[in-house]
Coordinates of C-alpha atoms in Angstrom, one line a residue:
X1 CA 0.0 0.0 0.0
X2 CA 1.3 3.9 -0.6
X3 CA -0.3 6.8 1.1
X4 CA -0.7 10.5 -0.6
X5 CA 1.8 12.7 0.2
X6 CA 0.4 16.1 1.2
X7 CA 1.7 18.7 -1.5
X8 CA 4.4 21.2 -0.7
X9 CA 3.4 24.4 -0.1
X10 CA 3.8 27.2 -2.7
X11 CA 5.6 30.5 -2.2
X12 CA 3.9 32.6 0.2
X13 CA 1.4 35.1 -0.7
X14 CA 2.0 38.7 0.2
X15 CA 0.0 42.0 0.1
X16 CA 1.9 45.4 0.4
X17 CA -0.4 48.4 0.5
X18 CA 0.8 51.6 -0.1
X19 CA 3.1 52.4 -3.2
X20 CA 5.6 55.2 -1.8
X21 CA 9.3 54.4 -1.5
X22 CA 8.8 52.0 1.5
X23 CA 6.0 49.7 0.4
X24 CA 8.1 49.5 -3.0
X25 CA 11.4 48.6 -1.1
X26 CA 9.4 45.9 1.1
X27 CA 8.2 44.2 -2.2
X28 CA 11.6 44.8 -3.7
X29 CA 12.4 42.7 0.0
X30 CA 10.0 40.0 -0.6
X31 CA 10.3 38.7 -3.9
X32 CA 13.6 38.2 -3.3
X33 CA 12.7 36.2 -0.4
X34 CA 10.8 34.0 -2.8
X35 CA 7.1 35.1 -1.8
X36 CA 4.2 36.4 -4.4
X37 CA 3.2 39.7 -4.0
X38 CA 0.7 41.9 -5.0
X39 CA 1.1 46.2 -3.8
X40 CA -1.6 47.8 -3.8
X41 CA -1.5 51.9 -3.9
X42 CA -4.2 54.2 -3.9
X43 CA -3.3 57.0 -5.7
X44 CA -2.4 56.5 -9.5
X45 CA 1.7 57.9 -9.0
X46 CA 3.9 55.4 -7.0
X47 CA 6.8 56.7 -4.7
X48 CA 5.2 59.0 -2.4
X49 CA 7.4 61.8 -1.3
X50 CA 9.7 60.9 -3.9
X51 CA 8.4 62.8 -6.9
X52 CA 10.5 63.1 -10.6
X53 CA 9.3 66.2 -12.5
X54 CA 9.8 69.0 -14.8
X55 CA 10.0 72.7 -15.0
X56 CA 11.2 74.8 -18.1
X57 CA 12.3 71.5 -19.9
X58 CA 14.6 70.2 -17.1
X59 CA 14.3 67.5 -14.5
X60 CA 13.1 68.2 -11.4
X61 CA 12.9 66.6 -8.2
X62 CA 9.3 68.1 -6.8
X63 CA 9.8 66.5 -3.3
X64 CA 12.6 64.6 -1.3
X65 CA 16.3 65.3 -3.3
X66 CA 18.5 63.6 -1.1
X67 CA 19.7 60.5 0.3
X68 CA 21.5 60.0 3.5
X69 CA 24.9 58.4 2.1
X70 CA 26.3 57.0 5.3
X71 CA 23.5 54.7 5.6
X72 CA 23.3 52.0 3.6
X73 CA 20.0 51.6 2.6
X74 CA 19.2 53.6 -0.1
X75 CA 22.4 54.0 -1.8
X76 CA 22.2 50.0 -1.8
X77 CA 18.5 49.6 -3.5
X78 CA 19.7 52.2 -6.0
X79 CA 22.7 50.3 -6.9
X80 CA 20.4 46.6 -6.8
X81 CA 18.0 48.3 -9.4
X82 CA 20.4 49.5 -11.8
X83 CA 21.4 53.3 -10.9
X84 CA 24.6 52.5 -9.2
X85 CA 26.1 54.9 -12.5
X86 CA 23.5 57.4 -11.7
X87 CA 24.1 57.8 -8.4
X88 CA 26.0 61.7 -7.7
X89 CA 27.5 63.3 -4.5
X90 CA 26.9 66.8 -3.7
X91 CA 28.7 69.1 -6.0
X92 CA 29.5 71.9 -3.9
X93 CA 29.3 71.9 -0.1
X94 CA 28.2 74.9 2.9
X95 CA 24.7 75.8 3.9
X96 CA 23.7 79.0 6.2
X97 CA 21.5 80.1 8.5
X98 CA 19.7 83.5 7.6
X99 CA 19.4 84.9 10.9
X100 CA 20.4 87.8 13.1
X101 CA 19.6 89.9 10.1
X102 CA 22.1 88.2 7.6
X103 CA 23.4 85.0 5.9
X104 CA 25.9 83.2 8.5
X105 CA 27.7 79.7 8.3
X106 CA 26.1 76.9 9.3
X107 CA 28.8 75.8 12.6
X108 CA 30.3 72.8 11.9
X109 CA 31.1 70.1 15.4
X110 CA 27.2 70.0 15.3
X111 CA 25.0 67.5 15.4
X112 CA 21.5 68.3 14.3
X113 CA 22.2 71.8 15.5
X114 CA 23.5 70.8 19.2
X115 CA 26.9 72.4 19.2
X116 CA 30.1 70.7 20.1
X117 CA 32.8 72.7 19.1
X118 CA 32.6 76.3 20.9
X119 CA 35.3 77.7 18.4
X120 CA 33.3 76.5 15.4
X121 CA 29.9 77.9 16.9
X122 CA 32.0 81.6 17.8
X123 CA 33.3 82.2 14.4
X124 CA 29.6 81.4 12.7
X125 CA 28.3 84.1 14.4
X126 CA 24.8 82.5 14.7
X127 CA 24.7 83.4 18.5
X128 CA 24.8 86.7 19.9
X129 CA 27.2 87.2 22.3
X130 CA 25.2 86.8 25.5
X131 CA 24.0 83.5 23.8
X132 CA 27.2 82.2 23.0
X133 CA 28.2 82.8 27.0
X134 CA 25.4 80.8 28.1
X135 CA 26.8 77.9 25.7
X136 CA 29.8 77.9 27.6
X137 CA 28.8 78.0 31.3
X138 CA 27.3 74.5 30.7
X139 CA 29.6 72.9 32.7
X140 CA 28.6 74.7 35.7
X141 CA 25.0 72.6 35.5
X142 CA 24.4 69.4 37.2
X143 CA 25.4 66.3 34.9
X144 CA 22.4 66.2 31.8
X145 CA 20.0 63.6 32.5
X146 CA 17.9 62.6 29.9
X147 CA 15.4 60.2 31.3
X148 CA 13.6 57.4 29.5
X149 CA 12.9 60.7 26.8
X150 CA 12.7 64.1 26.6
X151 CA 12.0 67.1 24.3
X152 CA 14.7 68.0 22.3
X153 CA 14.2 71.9 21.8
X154 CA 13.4 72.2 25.7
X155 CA 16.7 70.1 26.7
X156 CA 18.9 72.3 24.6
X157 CA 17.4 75.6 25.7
X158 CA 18.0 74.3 29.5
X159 CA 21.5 73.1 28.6
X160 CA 22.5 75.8 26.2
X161 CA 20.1 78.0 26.1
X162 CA 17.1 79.3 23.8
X163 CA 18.9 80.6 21.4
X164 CA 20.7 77.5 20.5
X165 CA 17.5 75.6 20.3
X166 CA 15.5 78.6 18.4
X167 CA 18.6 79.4 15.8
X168 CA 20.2 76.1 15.2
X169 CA 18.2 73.0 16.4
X170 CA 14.6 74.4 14.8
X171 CA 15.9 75.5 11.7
X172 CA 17.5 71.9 11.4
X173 CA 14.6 69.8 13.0
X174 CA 12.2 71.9 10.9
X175 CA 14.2 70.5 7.7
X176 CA 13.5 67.2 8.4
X177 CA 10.2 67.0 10.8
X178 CA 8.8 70.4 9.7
X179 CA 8.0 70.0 13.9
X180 CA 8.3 72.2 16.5
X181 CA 11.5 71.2 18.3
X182 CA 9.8 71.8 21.9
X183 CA 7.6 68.9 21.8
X184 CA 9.9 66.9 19.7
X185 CA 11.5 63.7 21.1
X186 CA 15.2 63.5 21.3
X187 CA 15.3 59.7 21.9
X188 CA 13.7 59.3 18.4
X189 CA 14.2 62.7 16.5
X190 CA 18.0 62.4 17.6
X191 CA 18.9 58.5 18.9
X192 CA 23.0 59.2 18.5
X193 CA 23.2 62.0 21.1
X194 CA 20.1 60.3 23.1
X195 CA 22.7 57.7 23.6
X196 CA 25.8 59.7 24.0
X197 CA 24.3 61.3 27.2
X198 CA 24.3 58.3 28.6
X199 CA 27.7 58.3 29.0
X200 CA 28.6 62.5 28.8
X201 CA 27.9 64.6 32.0
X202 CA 27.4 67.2 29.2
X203 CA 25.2 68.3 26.3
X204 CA 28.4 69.6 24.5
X205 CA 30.8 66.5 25.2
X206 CA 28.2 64.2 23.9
X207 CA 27.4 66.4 20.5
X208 CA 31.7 65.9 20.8
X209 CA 31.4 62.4 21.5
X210 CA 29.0 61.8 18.3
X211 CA 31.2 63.8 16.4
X212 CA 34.4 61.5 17.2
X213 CA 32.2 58.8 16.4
X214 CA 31.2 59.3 13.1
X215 CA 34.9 60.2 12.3
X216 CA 36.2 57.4 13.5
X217 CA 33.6 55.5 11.5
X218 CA 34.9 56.0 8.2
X219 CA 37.0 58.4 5.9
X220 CA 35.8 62.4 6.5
X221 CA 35.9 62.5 2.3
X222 CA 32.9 60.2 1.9
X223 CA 30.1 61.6 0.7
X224 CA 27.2 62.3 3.8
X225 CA 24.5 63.0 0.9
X226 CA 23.6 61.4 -2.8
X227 CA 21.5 62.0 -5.7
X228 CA 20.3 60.3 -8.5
X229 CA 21.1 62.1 -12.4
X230 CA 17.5 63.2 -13.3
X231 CA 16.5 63.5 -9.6
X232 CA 16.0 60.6 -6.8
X233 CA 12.1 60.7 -8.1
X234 CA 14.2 58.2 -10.5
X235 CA 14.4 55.7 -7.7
X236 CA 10.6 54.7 -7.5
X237 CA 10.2 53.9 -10.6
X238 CA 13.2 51.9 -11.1
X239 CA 12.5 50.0 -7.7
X240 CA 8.8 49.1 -9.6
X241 CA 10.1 47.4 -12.6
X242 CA 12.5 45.5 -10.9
X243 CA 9.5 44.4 -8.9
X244 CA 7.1 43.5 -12.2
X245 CA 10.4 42.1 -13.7
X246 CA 10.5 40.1 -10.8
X247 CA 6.9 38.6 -11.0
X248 CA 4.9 41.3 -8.5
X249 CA 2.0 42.8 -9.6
X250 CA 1.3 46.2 -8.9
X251 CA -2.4 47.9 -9.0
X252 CA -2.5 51.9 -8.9
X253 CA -5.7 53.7 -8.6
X254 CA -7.2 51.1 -6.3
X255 CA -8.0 52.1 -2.5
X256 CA -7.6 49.4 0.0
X257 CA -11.4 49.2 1.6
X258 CA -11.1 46.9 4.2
X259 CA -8.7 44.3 5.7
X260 CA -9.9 40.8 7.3
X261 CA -8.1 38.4 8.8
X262 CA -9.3 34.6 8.5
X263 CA -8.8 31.5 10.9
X264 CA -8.0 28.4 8.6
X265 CA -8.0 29.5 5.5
X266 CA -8.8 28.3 2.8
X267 CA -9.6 25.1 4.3
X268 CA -12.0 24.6 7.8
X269 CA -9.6 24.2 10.8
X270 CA -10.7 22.2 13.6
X271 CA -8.9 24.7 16.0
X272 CA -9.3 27.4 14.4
X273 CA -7.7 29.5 16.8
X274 CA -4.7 28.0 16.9
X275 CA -4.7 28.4 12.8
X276 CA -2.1 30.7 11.2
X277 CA -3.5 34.1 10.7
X278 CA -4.6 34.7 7.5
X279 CA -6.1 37.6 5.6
X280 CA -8.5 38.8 2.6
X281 CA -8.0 42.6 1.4
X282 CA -10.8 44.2 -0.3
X283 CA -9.8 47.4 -2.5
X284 CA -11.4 48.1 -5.8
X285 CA -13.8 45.4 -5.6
X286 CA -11.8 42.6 -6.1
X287 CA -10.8 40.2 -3.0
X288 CA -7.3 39.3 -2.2
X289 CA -6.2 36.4 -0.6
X290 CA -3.2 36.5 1.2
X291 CA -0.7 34.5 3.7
X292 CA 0.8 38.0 5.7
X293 CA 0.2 42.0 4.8
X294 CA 2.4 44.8 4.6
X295 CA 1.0 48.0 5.9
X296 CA 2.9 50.5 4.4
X297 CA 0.5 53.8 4.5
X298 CA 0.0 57.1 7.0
X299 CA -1.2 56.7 10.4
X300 CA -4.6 57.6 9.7
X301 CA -5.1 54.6 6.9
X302 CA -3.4 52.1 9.1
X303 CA -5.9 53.2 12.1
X304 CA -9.0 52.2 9.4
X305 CA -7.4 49.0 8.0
X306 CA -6.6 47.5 11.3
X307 CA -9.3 49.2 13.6
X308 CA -11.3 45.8 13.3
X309 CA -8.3 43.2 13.5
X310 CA -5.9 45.1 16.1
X311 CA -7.8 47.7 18.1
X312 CA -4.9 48.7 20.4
X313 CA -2.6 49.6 17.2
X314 CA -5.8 51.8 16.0
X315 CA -5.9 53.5 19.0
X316 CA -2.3 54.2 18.7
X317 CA -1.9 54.9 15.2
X318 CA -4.5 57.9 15.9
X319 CA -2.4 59.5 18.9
X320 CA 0.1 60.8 16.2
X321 CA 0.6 64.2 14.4
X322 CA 1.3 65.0 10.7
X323 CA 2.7 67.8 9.8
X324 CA 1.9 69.4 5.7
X325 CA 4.6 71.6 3.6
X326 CA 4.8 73.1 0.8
X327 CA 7.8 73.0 -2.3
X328 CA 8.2 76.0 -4.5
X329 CA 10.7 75.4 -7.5
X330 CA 11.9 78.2 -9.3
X331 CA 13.6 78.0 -12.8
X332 CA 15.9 81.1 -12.8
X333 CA 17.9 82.6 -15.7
X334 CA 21.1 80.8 -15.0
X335 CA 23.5 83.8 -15.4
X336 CA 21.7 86.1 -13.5
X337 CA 21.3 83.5 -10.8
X338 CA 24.9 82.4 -10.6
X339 CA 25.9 86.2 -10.6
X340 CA 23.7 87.3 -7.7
X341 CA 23.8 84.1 -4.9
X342 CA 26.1 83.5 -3.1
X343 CA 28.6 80.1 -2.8
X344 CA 27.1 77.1 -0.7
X345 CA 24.1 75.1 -1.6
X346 CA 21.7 76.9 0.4
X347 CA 20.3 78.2 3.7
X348 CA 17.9 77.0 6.7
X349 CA 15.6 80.0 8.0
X350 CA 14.4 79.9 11.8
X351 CA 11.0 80.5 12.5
X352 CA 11.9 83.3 15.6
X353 CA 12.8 85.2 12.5
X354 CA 9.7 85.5 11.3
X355 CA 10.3 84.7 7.3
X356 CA 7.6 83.1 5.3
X357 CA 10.5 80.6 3.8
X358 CA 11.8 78.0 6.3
X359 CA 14.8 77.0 3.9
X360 CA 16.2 77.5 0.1
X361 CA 18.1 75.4 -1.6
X362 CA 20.3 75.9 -4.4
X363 CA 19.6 72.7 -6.6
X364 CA 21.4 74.1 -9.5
X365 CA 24.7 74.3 -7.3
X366 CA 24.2 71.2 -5.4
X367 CA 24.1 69.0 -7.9
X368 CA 25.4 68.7 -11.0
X369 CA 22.6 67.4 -13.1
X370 CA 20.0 70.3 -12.5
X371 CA 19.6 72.7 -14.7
X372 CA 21.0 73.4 -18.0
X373 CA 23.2 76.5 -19.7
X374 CA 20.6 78.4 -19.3
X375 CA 18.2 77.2 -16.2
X376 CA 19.2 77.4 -12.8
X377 CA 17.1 75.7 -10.5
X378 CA 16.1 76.9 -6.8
X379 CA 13.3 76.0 -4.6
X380 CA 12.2 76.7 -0.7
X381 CA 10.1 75.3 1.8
X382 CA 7.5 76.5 3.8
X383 CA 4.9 75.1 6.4
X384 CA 5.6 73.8 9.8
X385 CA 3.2 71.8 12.1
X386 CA 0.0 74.0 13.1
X387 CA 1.2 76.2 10.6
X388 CA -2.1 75.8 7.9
X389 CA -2.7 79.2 7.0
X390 CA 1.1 79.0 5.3
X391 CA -0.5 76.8 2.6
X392 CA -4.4 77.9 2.5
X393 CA -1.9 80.5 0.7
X394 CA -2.6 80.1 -3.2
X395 CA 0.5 79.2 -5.3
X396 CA 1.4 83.0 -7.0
X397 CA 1.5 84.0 -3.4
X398 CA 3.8 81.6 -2.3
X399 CA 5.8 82.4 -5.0
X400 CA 6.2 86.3 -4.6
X401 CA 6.8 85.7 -0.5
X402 CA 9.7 83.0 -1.7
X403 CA 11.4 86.0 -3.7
X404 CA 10.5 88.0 -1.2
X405 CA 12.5 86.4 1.3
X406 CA 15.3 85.4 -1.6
X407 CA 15.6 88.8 -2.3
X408 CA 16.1 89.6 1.4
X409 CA 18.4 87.1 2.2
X410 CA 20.9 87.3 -0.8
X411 CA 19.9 89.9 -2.7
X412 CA 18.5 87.6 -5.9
X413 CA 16.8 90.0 -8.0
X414 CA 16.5 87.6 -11.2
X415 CA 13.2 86.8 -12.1
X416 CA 11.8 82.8 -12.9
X417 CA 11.1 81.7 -16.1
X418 CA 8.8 79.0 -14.8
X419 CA 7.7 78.0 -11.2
X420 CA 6.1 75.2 -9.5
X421 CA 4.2 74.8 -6.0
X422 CA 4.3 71.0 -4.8
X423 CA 1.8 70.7 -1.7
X424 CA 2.7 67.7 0.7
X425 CA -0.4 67.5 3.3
X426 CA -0.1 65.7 6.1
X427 CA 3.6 64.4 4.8
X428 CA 5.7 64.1 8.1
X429 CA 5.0 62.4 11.0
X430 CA 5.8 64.0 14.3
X431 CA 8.0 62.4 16.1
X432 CA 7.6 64.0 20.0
X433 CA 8.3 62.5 23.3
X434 CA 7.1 58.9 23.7
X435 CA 7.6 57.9 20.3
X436 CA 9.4 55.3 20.6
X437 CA 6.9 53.6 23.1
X438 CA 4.3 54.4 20.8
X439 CA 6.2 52.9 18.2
X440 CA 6.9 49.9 20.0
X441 CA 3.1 49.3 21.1
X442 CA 2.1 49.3 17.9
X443 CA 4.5 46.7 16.6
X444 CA 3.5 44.7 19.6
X445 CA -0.4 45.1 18.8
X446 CA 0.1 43.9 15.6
X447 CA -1.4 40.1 14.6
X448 CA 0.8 37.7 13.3
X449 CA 1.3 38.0 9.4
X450 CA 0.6 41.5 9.5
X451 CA 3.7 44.2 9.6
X452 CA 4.4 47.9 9.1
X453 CA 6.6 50.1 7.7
X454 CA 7.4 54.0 6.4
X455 CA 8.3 57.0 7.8
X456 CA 6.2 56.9 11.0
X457 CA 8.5 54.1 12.5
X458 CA 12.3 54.2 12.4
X459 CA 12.9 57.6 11.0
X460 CA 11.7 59.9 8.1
X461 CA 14.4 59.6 6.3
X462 CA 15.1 57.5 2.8
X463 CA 17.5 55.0 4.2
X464 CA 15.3 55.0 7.2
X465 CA 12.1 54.2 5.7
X466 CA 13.9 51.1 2.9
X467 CA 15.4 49.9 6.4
X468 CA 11.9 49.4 7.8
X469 CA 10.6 47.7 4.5
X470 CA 13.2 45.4 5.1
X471 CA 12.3 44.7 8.7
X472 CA 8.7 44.4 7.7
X473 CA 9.7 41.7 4.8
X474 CA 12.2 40.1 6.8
X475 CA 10.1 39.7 10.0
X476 CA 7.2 37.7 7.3
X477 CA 9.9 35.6 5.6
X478 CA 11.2 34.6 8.8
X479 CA 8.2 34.0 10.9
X480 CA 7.5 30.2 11.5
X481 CA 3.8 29.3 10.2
X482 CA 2.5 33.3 9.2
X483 CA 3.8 32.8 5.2
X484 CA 2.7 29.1 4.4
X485 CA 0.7 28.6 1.4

């Protein structure tokens, strides 16, 4: 006599929604891993914040246009989906700080505006004098203690004092976060120097401390930012055929509607809760069937989706704070342009100044692809959290007040040829105090064969979010009895 042998499984079935840089990366993750996978995005552009455009007949990056070189992550998927010879450092180097009335360097020895080096922080000149004597008498104070968290802006301006935190660790934070630095969380916003305290009495010899570790990391030459020729908007798209060249399918224009997870699926379970979780998504009225699901939207999308399956996540996927911005990009008259601003790539603008323009940056300068012989490209931010009359503003205005403040700041009197407002609602998560607990709680509420990933978890940077994707697709892969067919 023989018996059947029970058939071997097939490769497990994955759904990634959300189509920005992070759900792509995670498919990217899991095909490789051998699985099937469908990604799902709502809107009918993938990449998210990572936008490729064009203004007067140029390339144009109409959000993010940088990636974090001494991180791995990004650099690496660029190279693994064939841009490795596209792949540029930054041409020319210095930013400022408009402040105090007038352009002044950015201090180097800093680390995300935290000074460590009190020579370097004297001859920028971004402190007035009676600020730059409070800096110093730091040592005086009781050794810095942290805690389990703490605000970032209200650390500094007890250490250091308010102007460091209102003319250096803003203007920085507000690059990245668009946040208000005062409610920001150190521990999350800032993890090196979070950890550096634990061993430095004092604010400035742990800034020191991260400084001498990064050195001692690698050689100073290496490049701390990359672009992509034509723009790291390149990188989404390239990520996306690797992924259909691969076998994934991806559906755009198609709005996830509900997520269910199943007990013993396909087939009745006679336990069914000790089945493997698995899950049915519903978006543009078609049913998938899957083994796990990647959840790789905004707060408020992952509350709806997981609302009925994992009620304590909801609850803390609605706790956090987005913040919205706005990009204007200028196409100048390159020789005018090049005659009139001044070296460096750019500037950072505190709010306590009270410009419309949180930051410009010289794209045309910074990287060698933009522009042409006769286009120079420019473009500034605005908008900060709670900030929404900034961008109820309607795009000529936004315009004018970025010239405004160009012509202010360096003098600029050229006029563009062509301009562009990019809006970015609700863009940036908030990371404030706690948001690393809430961060963990959420990975904790989470079912088995459901994971997350993007800029709300690990960091809101490009490396950042590819590194979560690859947790998320890792974490499936590697889960015993969540990704069997």
């Amino acid at each position: 006599m023989s018996s059947a042998q029970p058939a071997e499984p097939g490769p497990p079935r994955v759904v990634v929604i959300g189509g920005g840089i992070a759900g792509l990366a995670a498919a990217h993750r899991l095909l490789a891993g051998g699985a099937r996978v469908t990604l799902l995005e709502a809107g009918t552009r993938l990449g998210g914040k990572l936008h490729a455009g064009e203004l007067a007949g140029v390339p144009a990056d109409l959000g993010a246009e940088a990636l974090l070189a001494r991180r791995p992550e990004a650099v690496g998927l660029a190279r693994a989906v064939g841009l490795a010879d596209a792949l540029q450092p930054v041409a020319a180097g210095g930013a400022a700080v408009w402040t105090r009335g007038r352009l002044r360097p950015l201090p180097g020895g800093q680390v995300m505006g935290v000074p460590g080096d009190l020579d370097r922080l004297a001859a920028a000149e971004v402190l007035s004098p009676e600020g730059l004597s409070r800096v110093a008498r730091e040592a005086e104070l009781p050794p810095a203690e942290p805690g389990e968290d703490v605000a970032i802006g209200a650390f500094v301006a007890e250490r250091l004092g308010a102007e460091v935190t209102d003319r250096l660790v803003e203007p920085l934070l507000g690059g990245v976060y668009a946040g208000d630095a005062y409610r920001l969380s150190m521990r999350a916003a800032v993890p090196q120097l979070f950890a550096a305290l634990r061993e430095e009495r004092t604010l400035l010899g742990a800034a020191r401390a991260v400084q001498s570790r990064g050195a001692a990391a690698g050689p100073s030459q290496a490049p701390v930012f990359m672009g992509i020729e034509g723009g790291i908007g390149r990188l989404p798209a390239a990520v996306a055929e690797a992924v259909r060249e691969a076998g994934g399918e991806i559906v755009l224009g198609t709005e996830v509607a509900s997520l269910e997870r199943r007990k013993g699926f396909p087939d009745p379970d006679p336990d069914p809760d000790s089945a493997p979780a698995r899950w049915r998504v519903l978006a543009g009225g078609r049913a998938y069937d899957a083994d796990a699901v990647v959840l790789a939207v905004p707060a408020a999308a992952a509350a709806r989706l997981v609302r009925g399956v994992a009620p304590r996540a909801a609850a803390e996927f609605d706790g956090v704070r987005y913040a919205s911005m706005a990009l204007i990009t200028l196409a100048l008259p390159r020789r005018e342009a090049e005659a009139e601003l001044p070296a460096g790539t750019g500037f950072l603008v505190p709010p306590v100044d009270g410009r419309t323009i949180k930051a410009s940056t010289f794209s045309s300068a910074k990287w060698h692809w933009a522009g042409d012989d006769d286009v120079f490209l420019l473009r500034t931010s605005v908008g900060r959290i709670d900030d929404d009359k900034t961008l109820e503003r309607d795009d000529a205005d936004l315009v004018t007040a970025s010239l405004d403040d160009l012509r202010a700041a360096t003098g600029l009197t050229a006029r563009p040829v062509a301009s562009r407002v990019s809006r970015w609602r609700g863009a940036l998560p908030q990371y404030e105090v706690g948001h690393d607990a809430r961060v963990a709680r959420i990975r904790g509420a989470l079912p088995a064969g459901l994971a997350v990933c993007g800029a709300l978890y690990d960091g809101v940077g490009i490396p950042a979010c590819i590194a979560s994707a690859h947790r998320a697709a890792d974490e499936l892969l590697g889960r015993p009895g969540t990704m069997t067919a």
